[in-house]
Amino acid sequence: MTSVKRSKHQGFVHLRQRLQQLGVDSDSVLDALLERINIPPGRYRSEDIIVPGKESRHSTVLIEGVACMYERLSNGSRQIFSFQYSGDFCDLARNVLPVTNNEVAVAAITPCSVGTIGHNDLNRLIAQYPALGLALWRAAMIEASILRKRLLSIGRQPALQRVAYLICEQLARQDAVGIESACIPLSQLDVADAAGLSTVHVNRTFKELLRRGLLVRMGRTMKVADRAGLASLGEFDGKYLNMPRLLSRWQLDIQLPSQLIKS
Amino acid sequence: MTSVKRSKHQGFVHLRQRLQQLGVDSDSVLDALLERINIPPGRYRSEDIIVPGKESRHSTVLIEGVACMYERLSNGSRQIFSFQYSGDFCDLARNVLPVTNNEVAVAAITPCSVGTIGHNDLNRLIAQYPALGLALWRAAMIEASILRKRLLSIGRQPALQRVAYLICEQLARQDAVGIESACIPLSQLDVADAAGLSTVHVNRTFKELLRRGLLVRMGRTMKVADRAGLASLGEFDGKYLNMPRLLSRWQLDIQLPSQLIKS
DNA sequence: CGGCGGCTTGATTCGAGTCAAGAACCGTGG
DNA sequence: CCACGGTTCTTGACTCGAATCAAGCCGCCG
């Protein structure tokens, strides 16, 4: 049970980048945070990274791999809320709102390595560096935006559009962390549980997307052939997670007043 | 176009209470915030309180009435993301993430009065009082929790359970702001747009809920007759917005370390 | 080699949407 | 005070999209 702790760990590149996108522009703050993160050895395969109902004294961040956050109904059916990529926090809500969200689980889709940071450490850092708290606040608002869009898609679009939307969302999220692949790392079951459909119907939907030339086969998995076509079919508009843009606005709005006060 | 500005305005009771629940326990912070809030005269009837795509230099908070946040697909169909009650912020995301969420709209369901605060004022206050930023952060995380639960319900439950769930959610939210009514202030169209169903089917669903004795008629509107029964049918568990509980935990976790640092 | 999880396909059922028309209710203005 | 037009509610008939059931297939890993 030894663990690595050093801010230069190569797995930190994505987390670093993500925090910068969220507005943490000072290296000293970044280093202070990364310094506190443990990387337990080994990888999660498909066991749950976050087990529902279990308390924990630390927060978890995804370093490598693809994971999903989900919850089950009592009849066993599963709704996937979001897919997570390198640099995503898995369970921030548990730090700020400990009682909340105990039923939510996080599971690995591809083999995952994670980092952990104690709640106490994190809270102390937030108190010390307001920029960090603001960054995490923004992360929460972005998550809420993503959830709203998914709700719109699942509540009001038919299967074909839903799946198209979901695929676009994943491409956009991968872009945001610098992954260029046009392949979808998800099984049809994952897509079904995220889109609120049955696997059988997802399969038929994929067939139709192939027929329309929006997807192509890459052996076992699917590859996006016509990204614009998919986006227009699913009414996907990536603006809402366009980090770089946001960043510039943010600095105008917040950085300025806080300096005015100090002077 | 005159406007009222005084922290003792009677409409502030709910907002005050809400912020206290979110962890703002100092009266001076509360007063500083309320002092900055304008209450434009008049009430919104059904016109949009927040118009999609329009930039604004201020944030809006609901003082009185019931509103809903929604978005439309290009074919005109509407998905309601959430209903808002006294003390709810309507458009926080627009302050922190200006580019994001421009398509989201907020409309009055019952006549609404609102308060506004300039982005600059709000940002200055957040920079000055970290407790305020933390409170708004928590508000965002609670919103995300609510959205996740809705996604689970809409993605995986059939109509009867969805409607039951939605009604329970509204009762719980009303409780949180101290409204005791068991009546549902929503039209069947509102319920349909929130639950991702057609009005016709919502009507039939209500009929079934009446038949089962979970609802009763109160003239025009429906009244909840068996709250526990509804909750069990819809698998609703209000823990996730149980503010008072959260509050006590929060003070243990955050307040302590930040004091340690100062000494 | 055997087994198992993911994919594929067809047949059938069923929940929910759509269309249509009428009734009850609302606010408004004559 | 009542007549009007517009929402909201209600109900029935019909259609359709998606779930379910069932079976066979493929490729992977032990």
GROMACS .gro file of N, CA, C and O in nm, chain B residues 102-154:
model
  212
  365ASN      N    1  -2.648   3.013  -2.277
  365ASN     CA    2  -2.723   3.127  -2.327
  365ASN      C    3  -2.860   3.089  -2.377
  365ASN      O    4  -2.946   3.174  -2.393
  366GLU      N    5  -2.881   2.961  -2.401
  366GLU     CA    6  -3.010   2.919  -2.454
  366GLU      C    7  -3.113   2.898  -2.344
  366GLU      O    8  -3.230   2.880  -2.372
  367VAL      N    9  -3.067   2.895  -2.220
  367VAL     CA   10  -3.159   2.868  -2.110
  367VAL      C   11  -3.247   2.989  -2.085
  367VAL      O   12  -3.202   3.102  -2.094
  368ALA      N   13  -3.375   2.963  -2.056
  368ALA     CA   14  -3.469   3.070  -2.028
  368ALA      C   15  -3.535   3.046  -1.892
  368ALA      O   16  -3.539   2.933  -1.844
  369VAL      N   17  -3.585   3.152  -1.832
  369VAL     CA   18  -3.661   3.140  -1.709
  369VAL      C   19  -3.792   3.215  -1.727
  369VAL      O   20  -3.791   3.329  -1.775
  370ALA      N   21  -3.902   3.149  -1.695
  370ALA     CA   22  -4.033   3.211  -1.713
  370ALA      C   23  -4.114   3.201  -1.584
  370ALA      O   24  -4.097   3.107  -1.506
  371ALA      N   25  -4.202   3.296  -1.564
  371ALA     CA   26  -4.290   3.295  -1.447
  371ALA      C   27  -4.401   3.193  -1.465
  371ALA      O   28  -4.456   3.180  -1.575
  372ILE      N   29  -4.435   3.121  -1.360
  372ILE     CA   30  -4.550   3.032  -1.363
  372ILE      C   31  -4.665   3.097  -1.287
  372ILE      O   32  -4.775   3.107  -1.338
  373THR      N   33  -4.640   3.140  -1.165
  373THR     CA   34  -4.732   3.231  -1.097
  373THR      C   35  -4.670   3.370  -1.105
  373THR      O   36  -4.551   3.381  -1.138
  374PRO      N   37  -4.743   3.475  -1.076
  374PRO     CA   38  -4.683   3.609  -1.082
  374PRO      C   39  -4.559   3.616  -0.993
  374PRO      O   40  -4.561   3.572  -0.878
  375CYS      N   41  -4.453   3.671  -1.047
  375CYS     CA   42  -4.324   3.668  -0.979
  375CYS      C   43  -4.268   3.808  -0.957
  375CYS      O   44  -4.275   3.891  -1.047
  376SER      N   45  -4.210   3.829  -0.840
  376SER     CA   46  -4.126   3.948  -0.826
  376SER      C   47  -3.983   3.902  -0.806
  376SER      O   48  -3.958   3.795  -0.748
  377VAL      N   49  -3.890   3.978  -0.858
  377VAL     CA   50  -3.750   3.935  -0.857
  377VAL      C   51  -3.662   4.044  -0.797
  377VAL      O   52  -3.704   4.159  -0.782
  378GLY      N   53  -3.540   4.005  -0.760
  378GLY     CA   54  -3.438   4.100  -0.722
  378GLY      C   55  -3.323   4.088  -0.819
  378GLY      O   56  -3.302   3.983  -0.879
  379THR      N   57  -3.248   4.194  -0.835
  379THR     CA   58  -3.132   4.187  -0.925
  379THR      C   59  -3.009   4.243  -0.854
  379THR      O   60  -3.020   4.328  -0.764
  380ILE      N   61  -2.894   4.194  -0.894
  380ILE     CA   62  -2.769   4.245  -0.841
  380ILE      C   63  -2.667   4.246  -0.955
  380ILE      O   64  -2.657   4.148  -1.030
  381GLY      N   65  -2.596   4.354  -0.970
  381GLY     CA   66  -2.499   4.366  -1.078
  381GLY      C   67  -2.388   4.263  -1.066
  381GLY      O   68  -2.348   4.228  -0.955
  382HIS      N   69  -2.341   4.211  -1.177
  382HIS     CA   70  -2.231   4.115  -1.173
  382HIS      C   71  -2.112   4.171  -1.099
  382HIS      O   72  -2.049   4.103  -1.019
  383ASN      N   73  -2.081   4.296  -1.125
  383ASN     CA   74  -1.965   4.356  -1.059
  383ASN      C   75  -1.982   4.359  -0.908
  383ASN      O   76  -1.891   4.321  -0.834
  384ASP      N   77  -2.098   4.402  -0.865
  384ASP     CA   78  -2.126   4.404  -0.722
  384ASP      C   79  -2.110   4.265  -0.662
  384ASP      O   80  -2.046   4.245  -0.559
  385LEU      N   81  -2.170   4.168  -0.730
  385LEU     CA   82  -2.167   4.032  -0.677
  385LEU      C   83  -2.024   3.978  -0.671
  385LEU      O   84  -1.982   3.922  -0.569
  386ASN      N   85  -1.950   4.001  -0.777
  386ASN     CA   86  -1.813   3.951  -0.779
  386ASN      C   87  -1.729   4.016  -0.669
  386ASN      O   88  -1.646   3.951  -0.607
  387ARG      N   89  -1.753   4.143  -0.648
  387ARG     CA   90  -1.679   4.213  -0.544
  387ARG      C   91  -1.711   4.154  -0.407
  387ARG      O   92  -1.623   4.130  -0.325
  388LEU      N   93  -1.838   4.127  -0.385
  388LEU     CA   94  -1.879   4.070  -0.257
  388LEU      C   95  -1.818   3.931  -0.237
  388LEU      O   96  -1.775   3.896  -0.127
  389ILE      N   97  -1.813   3.854  -0.345
  389ILE     CA   98  -1.758   3.718  -0.333
  389ILE      C   99  -1.610   3.725  -0.300
  389ILE      O  100  -1.559   3.649  -0.217
  390ALA      N  101  -1.541   3.821  -0.365
  390ALA     CA  102  -1.398   3.835  -0.338
  390ALA      C  103  -1.376   3.877  -0.193
  390ALA      O  104  -1.281   3.833  -0.128
  391GLN      N  105  -1.467   3.958  -0.143
  391GLN     CA  106  -1.451   4.011  -0.008
  391GLN      C  107  -1.490   3.909   0.099
  391GLN      O  108  -1.427   3.899   0.203
  392TYR      N  109  -1.597   3.835   0.072
  392TYR     CA  110  -1.647   3.738   0.170
  392TYR      C  111  -1.643   3.597   0.112
  392TYR      O  112  -1.738   3.555   0.045
  393PRO      N  113  -1.539   3.524   0.139
  393PRO     CA  114  -1.529   3.388   0.084
  393PRO      C  115  -1.650   3.302   0.121
  393PRO      O  116  -1.690   3.216   0.043
  394ALA      N  117  -1.709   3.327   0.237
  394ALA     CA  118  -1.824   3.245   0.278
  394ALA      C  119  -1.936   3.254   0.175
  394ALA      O  120  -2.009   3.158   0.153
  395LEU      N  121  -1.947   3.368   0.113
  395LEU     CA  122  -2.051   3.386   0.013
  395LEU      C  123  -2.023   3.301  -0.110
  395LEU      O  124  -2.112   3.232  -0.162
  396GLY      N  125  -1.898   3.303  -0.155
  396GLY     CA  126  -1.861   3.220  -0.269
  396GLY      C  127  -1.886   3.073  -0.239
  396GLY      O  128  -1.937   2.999  -0.324
  397LEU      N  129  -1.850   3.030  -0.120
  397LEU     CA  130  -1.871   2.891  -0.083
  397LEU      C  131  -2.019   2.857  -0.084
  397LEU      O  132  -2.059   2.749  -0.128
  398ALA      N  133  -2.101   2.949  -0.035
  398ALA     CA  134  -2.246   2.923  -0.032
  398ALA      C  135  -2.299   2.905  -0.174
  398ALA      O  136  -2.376   2.814  -0.201
  399LEU      N  137  -2.254   2.990  -0.264
  399LEU     CA  138  -2.303   2.980  -0.401
  399LEU      C  139  -2.249   2.854  -0.468
  399LEU      O  140  -2.316   2.793  -0.551
  400TRP      N  141  -2.129   2.817  -0.430
  400TRP     CA  142  -2.074   2.690  -0.479
  400TRP      C  143  -2.164   2.575  -0.436
  400TRP      O  144  -2.202   2.489  -0.517
  401ARG      N  145  -2.200   2.575  -0.310
  401ARG     CA  146  -2.288   2.469  -0.262
  401ARG      C  147  -2.422   2.471  -0.332
  401ARG      O  148  -2.478   2.366  -0.363
  402ALA      N  149  -2.473   2.590  -0.357
  402ALA     CA  150  -2.599   2.599  -0.430
  402ALA      C  151  -2.586   2.531  -0.566
  402ALA      O  152  -2.676   2.459  -0.611
  403ALA      N  153  -2.473   2.552  -0.632
  403ALA     CA  154  -2.452   2.491  -0.763
  403ALA      C  155  -2.445   2.339  -0.752
  403ALA      O  156  -2.498   2.267  -0.837
  404MET      N  157  -2.382   2.289  -0.646
  404MET     CA  158  -2.371   2.144  -0.633
  404MET      C  159  -2.506   2.082  -0.600
  404MET      O  160  -2.537   1.971  -0.645
  405ILE      N  161  -2.585   2.152  -0.522
  405ILE     CA  162  -2.718   2.101  -0.494
  405ILE      C  163  -2.799   2.098  -0.622
  405ILE      O  164  -2.871   2.001  -0.650
  406GLU      N  165  -2.784   2.200  -0.703
  406GLU     CA  166  -2.857   2.201  -0.829
  406GLU      C  167  -2.815   2.082  -0.915
  406GLU      O  168  -2.899   2.016  -0.976
  407ALA      N  169  -2.685   2.054  -0.917
  407ALA     CA  170  -2.638   1.940  -0.995
  407ALA      C  171  -2.696   1.810  -0.940
  407ALA      O  172  -2.737   1.722  -1.017
  408SER      N  173  -2.705   1.797  -0.808
  408SER     CA  174  -2.764   1.678  -0.748
  408SER      C  175  -2.908   1.661  -0.793
  408SER      O  176  -2.953   1.552  -0.828
  409ILE      N  177  -2.981   1.771  -0.790
  409ILE     CA  178  -3.122   1.766  -0.829
  409ILE      C  179  -3.134   1.721  -0.974
  409ILE      O  180  -3.216   1.637  -1.009
  410LEU      N  181  -3.047   1.776  -1.059
  410LEU     CA  182  -3.052   1.742  -1.200
  410LEU      C  183  -3.021   1.595  -1.223
  410LEU      O  184  -3.082   1.529  -1.307
  411ARG      N  185  -2.924   1.542  -1.148
  411ARG     CA  186  -2.891   1.400  -1.162
  411ARG      C  187  -3.012   1.314  -1.129
  411ARG      O  188  -3.045   1.219  -1.200
  412LYS      N  189  -3.078   1.348  -1.018
  412LYS     CA  190  -3.194   1.268  -0.978
  412LYS      C  191  -3.304   1.275  -1.082
  412LYS      O  192  -3.371   1.176  -1.111
  413ARG      N  193  -3.324   1.392  -1.139
  413ARG     CA  194  -3.425   1.407  -1.242
  413ARG      C  195  -3.389   1.323  -1.363
  413ARG      O  196  -3.474   1.261  -1.426
  414LEU      N  197  -3.261   1.322  -1.394
  414LEU     CA  198  -3.215   1.244  -1.509
  414LEU      C  199  -3.243   1.096  -1.487
  414LEU      O  200  -3.290   1.026  -1.578
  415LEU      N  201  -3.219   1.051  -1.367
  415LEU     CA  202  -3.248   0.911  -1.334
  415LEU      C  203  -3.396   0.882  -1.351
  415LEU      O  204  -3.435   0.783  -1.413
  416SER      N  205  -3.478   0.972  -1.302
  416SER     CA  206  -3.622   0.951  -1.310
  416SER      C  207  -3.670   0.952  -1.454
  416SER      O  208  -3.744   0.864  -1.498
  417ILE      N  209  -3.626   1.053  -1.530
  417ILE     CA  210  -3.674   1.066  -1.667
  417ILE      C  211  -3.615   0.959  -1.758
  417ILE      O  212  -3.681   0.909  -1.848
   0.00000   0.00000   0.00000
